[in-house]
PDB file of C-alpha atoms in Angstrom:
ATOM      1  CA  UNK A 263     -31.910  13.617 -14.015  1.00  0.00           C
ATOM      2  CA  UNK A 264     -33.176  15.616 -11.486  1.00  0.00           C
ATOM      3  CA  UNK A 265     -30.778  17.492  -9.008  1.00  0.00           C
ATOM      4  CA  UNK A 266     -32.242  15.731  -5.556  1.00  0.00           C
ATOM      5  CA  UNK A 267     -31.660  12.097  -7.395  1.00  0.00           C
ATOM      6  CA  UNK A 268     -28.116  13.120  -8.228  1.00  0.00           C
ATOM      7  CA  UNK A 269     -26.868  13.534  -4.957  1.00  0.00           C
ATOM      8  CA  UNK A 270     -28.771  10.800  -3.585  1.00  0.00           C
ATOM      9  CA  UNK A 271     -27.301   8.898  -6.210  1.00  0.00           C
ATOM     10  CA  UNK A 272     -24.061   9.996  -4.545  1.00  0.00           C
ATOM     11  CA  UNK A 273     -24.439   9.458  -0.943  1.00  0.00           C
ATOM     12  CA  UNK A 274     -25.265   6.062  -1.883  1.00  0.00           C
ATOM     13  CA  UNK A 275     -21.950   5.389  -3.297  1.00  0.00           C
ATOM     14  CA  UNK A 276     -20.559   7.024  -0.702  1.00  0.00           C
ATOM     15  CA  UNK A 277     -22.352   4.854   2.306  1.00  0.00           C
ATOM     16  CA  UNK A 278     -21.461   1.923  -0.101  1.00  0.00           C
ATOM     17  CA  UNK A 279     -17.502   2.932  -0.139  1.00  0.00           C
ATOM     18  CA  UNK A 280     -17.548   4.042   3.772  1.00  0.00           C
ATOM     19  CA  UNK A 281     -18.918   0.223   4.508  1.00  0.00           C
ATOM     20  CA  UNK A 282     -15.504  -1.413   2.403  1.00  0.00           C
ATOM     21  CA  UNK A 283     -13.325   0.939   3.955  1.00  0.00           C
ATOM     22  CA  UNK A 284     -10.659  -0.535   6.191  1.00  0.00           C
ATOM     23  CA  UNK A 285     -10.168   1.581   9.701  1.00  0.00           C
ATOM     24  CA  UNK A 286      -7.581  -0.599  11.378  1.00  0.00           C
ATOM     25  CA  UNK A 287      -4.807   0.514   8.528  1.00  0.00           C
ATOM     26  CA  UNK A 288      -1.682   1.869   9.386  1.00  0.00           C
ATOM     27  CA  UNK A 289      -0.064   5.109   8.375  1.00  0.00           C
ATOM     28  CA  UNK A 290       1.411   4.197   5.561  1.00  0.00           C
ATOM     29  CA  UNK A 291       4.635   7.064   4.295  1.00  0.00           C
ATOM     30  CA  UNK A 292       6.173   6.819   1.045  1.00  0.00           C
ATOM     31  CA  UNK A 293       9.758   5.390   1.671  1.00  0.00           C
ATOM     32  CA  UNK A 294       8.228   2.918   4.731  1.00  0.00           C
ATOM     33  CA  UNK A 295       9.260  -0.867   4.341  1.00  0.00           C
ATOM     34  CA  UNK A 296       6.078  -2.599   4.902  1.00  0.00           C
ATOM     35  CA  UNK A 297       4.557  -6.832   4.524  1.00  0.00           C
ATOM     36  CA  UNK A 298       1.366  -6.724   2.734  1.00  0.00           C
ATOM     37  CA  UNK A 299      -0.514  -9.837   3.366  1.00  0.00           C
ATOM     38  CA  UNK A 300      -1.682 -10.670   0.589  1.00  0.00           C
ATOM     39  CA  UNK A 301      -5.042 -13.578  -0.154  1.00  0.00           C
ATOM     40  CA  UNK A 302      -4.167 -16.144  -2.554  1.00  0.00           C
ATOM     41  CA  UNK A 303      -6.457 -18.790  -3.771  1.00  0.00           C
ATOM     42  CA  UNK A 304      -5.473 -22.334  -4.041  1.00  0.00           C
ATOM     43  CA  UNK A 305      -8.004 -24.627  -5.091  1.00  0.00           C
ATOM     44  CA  UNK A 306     -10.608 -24.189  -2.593  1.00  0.00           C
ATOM     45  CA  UNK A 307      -8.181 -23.238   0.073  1.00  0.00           C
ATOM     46  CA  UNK A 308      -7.155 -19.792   0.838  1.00  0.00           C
ATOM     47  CA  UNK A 309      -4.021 -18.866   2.739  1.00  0.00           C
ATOM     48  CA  UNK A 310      -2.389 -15.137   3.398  1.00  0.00           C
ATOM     49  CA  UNK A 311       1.201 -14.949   1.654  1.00  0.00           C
ATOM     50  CA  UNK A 312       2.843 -11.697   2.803  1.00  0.00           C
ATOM     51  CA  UNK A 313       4.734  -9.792   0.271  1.00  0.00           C
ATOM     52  CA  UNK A 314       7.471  -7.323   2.029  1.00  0.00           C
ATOM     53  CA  UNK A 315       8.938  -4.110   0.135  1.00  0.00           C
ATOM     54  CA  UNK A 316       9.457  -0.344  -0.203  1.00  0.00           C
ATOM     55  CA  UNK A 317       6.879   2.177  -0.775  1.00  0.00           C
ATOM     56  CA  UNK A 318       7.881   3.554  -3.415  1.00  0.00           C
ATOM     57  CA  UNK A 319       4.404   5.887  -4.350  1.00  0.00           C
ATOM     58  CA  UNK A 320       1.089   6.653  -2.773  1.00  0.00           C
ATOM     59  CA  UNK A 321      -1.893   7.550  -5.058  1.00  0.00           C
ATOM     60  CA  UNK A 322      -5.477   8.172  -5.013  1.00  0.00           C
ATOM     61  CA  UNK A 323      -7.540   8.099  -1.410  1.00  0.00           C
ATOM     62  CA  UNK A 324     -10.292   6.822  -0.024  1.00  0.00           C
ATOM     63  CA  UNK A 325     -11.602   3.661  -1.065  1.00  0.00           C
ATOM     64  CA  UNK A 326      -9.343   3.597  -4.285  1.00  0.00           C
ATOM     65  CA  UNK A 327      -6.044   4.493  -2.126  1.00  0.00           C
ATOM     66  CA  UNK A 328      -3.219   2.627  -3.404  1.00  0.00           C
ATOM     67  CA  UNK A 329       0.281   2.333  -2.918  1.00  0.00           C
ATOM     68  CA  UNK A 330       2.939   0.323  -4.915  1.00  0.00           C
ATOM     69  CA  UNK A 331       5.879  -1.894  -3.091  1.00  0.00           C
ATOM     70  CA  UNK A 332       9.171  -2.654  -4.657  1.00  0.00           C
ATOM     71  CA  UNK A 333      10.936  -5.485  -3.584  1.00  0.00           C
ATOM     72  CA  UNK A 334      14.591  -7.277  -5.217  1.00  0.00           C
ATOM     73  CA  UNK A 335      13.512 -10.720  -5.443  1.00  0.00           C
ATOM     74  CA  UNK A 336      15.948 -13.550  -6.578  1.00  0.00           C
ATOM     75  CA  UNK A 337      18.387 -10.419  -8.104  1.00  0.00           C
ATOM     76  CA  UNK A 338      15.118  -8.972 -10.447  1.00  0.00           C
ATOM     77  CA  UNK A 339      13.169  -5.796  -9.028  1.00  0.00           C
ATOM     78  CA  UNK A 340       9.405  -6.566  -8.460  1.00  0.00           C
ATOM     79  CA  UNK A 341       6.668  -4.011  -7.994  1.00  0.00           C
ATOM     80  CA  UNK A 342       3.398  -4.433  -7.223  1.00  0.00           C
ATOM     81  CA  UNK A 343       0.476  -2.058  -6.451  1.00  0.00           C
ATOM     82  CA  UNK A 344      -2.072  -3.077  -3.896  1.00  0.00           C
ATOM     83  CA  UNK A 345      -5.259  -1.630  -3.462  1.00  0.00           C
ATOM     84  CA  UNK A 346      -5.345  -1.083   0.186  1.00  0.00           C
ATOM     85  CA  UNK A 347      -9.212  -1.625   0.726  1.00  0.00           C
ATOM     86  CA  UNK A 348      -8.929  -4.372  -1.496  1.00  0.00           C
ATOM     87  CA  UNK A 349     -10.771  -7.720   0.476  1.00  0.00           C
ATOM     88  CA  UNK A 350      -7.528  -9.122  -1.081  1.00  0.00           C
ATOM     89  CA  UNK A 351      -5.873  -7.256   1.405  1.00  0.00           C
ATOM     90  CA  UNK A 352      -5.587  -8.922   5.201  1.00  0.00           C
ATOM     91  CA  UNK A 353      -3.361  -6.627   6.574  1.00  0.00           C
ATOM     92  CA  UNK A 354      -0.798  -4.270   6.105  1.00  0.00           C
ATOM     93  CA  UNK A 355       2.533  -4.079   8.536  1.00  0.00           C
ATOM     94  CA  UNK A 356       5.127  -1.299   8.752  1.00  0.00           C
ATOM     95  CA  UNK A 357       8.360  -2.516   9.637  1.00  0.00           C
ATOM     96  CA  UNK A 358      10.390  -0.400   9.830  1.00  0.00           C
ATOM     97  CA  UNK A 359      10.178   3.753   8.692  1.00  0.00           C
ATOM     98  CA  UNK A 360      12.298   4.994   5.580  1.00  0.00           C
ATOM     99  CA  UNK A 361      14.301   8.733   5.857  1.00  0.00           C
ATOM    100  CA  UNK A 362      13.003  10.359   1.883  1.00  0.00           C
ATOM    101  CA  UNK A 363      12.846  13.663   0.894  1.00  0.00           C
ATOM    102  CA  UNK A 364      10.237  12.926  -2.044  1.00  0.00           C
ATOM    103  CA  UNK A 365       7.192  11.867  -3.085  1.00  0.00           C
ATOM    104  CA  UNK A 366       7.951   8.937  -5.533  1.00  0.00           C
ATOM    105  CA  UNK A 367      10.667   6.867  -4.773  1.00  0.00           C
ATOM    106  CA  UNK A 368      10.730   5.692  -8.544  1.00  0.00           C
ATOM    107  CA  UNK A 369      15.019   6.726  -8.740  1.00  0.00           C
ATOM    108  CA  UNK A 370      15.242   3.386  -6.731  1.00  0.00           C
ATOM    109  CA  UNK A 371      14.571   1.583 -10.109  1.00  0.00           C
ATOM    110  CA  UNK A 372      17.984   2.578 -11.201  1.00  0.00           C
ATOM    111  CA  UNK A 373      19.248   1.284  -7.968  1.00  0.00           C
ATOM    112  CA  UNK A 374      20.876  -1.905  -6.702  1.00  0.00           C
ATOM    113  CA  UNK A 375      22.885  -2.947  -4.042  1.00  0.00           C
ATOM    114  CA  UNK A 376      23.415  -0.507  -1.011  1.00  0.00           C
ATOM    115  CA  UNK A 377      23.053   2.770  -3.097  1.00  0.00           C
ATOM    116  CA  UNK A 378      19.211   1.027  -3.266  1.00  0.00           C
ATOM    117  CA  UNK A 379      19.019   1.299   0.428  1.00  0.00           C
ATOM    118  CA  UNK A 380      17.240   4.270   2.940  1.00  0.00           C
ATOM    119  CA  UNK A 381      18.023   5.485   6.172  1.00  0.00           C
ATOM    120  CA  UNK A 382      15.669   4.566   9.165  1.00  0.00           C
ATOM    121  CA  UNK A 383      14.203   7.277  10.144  1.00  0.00           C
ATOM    122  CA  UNK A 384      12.934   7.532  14.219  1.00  0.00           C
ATOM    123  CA  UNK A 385      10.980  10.054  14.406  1.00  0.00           C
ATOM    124  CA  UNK A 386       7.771   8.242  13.333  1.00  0.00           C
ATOM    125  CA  UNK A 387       6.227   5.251  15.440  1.00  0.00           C
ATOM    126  CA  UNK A 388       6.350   1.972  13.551  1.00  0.00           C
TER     127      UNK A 388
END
């Protein structure tokens, strides 16, 4: 393939990505307690169900940025990872901002109970 092709090639994926981008999302930080709401089908209705957790990792950026949410539902730790340009996606809501010193929050796992929980931290606007 030709070298002008090739990078046309490539700035049409790249026009394509910049038009599914989302630009009204949040700063999302790992350790950040955030409600994803989330798309669900139901027949041929479709209502938003929010789904509230930790950030426990961020990975990837631009349109395949993702970050995964752990939340303790009914005593049973639940993770998901949502694809934040995702059309799944409505919208994304930090509640409240999480005090960590690391990357990937993945020790919570071990966690339960109030050794599971993180400081607030002040210093960043919600």
């Amino acid at each position: 393939m030709p070298k002008h092709l090739a990078m046309n090639a490539q700035e049409i994926i790249r026009s394509v990505e910049q038009e599914q981008m989302k630009p009204e999302l949040p700063v999302i930080y790992v350790g950040d307690t955030v409600r994803v709401g989330v798309k669900i089908r139901e027949g041929d209705k479709e209502r938003v169900q929010p789904y509230e957790g930790v950030v426990i990792s961020k990975a990837s950026s631009g349109i395949a940025q993702n970050i995964t949410v752990r939340r303790v539902f009914q005593g049973v730790g639940v993770e998901r990872v949502f694809l934040l340009h995702s059309p799944r996606i409505e919208d994304v809501k930090v509640m409240r901002r999480g005090k960590v010193r690391r990357a990937k929050l993945y020790y919570l796992r071990q966690r339960t109970g109030k050794s599971a929980r993180l400081k607030q931290r002040f210093d960043r606007e919600v």
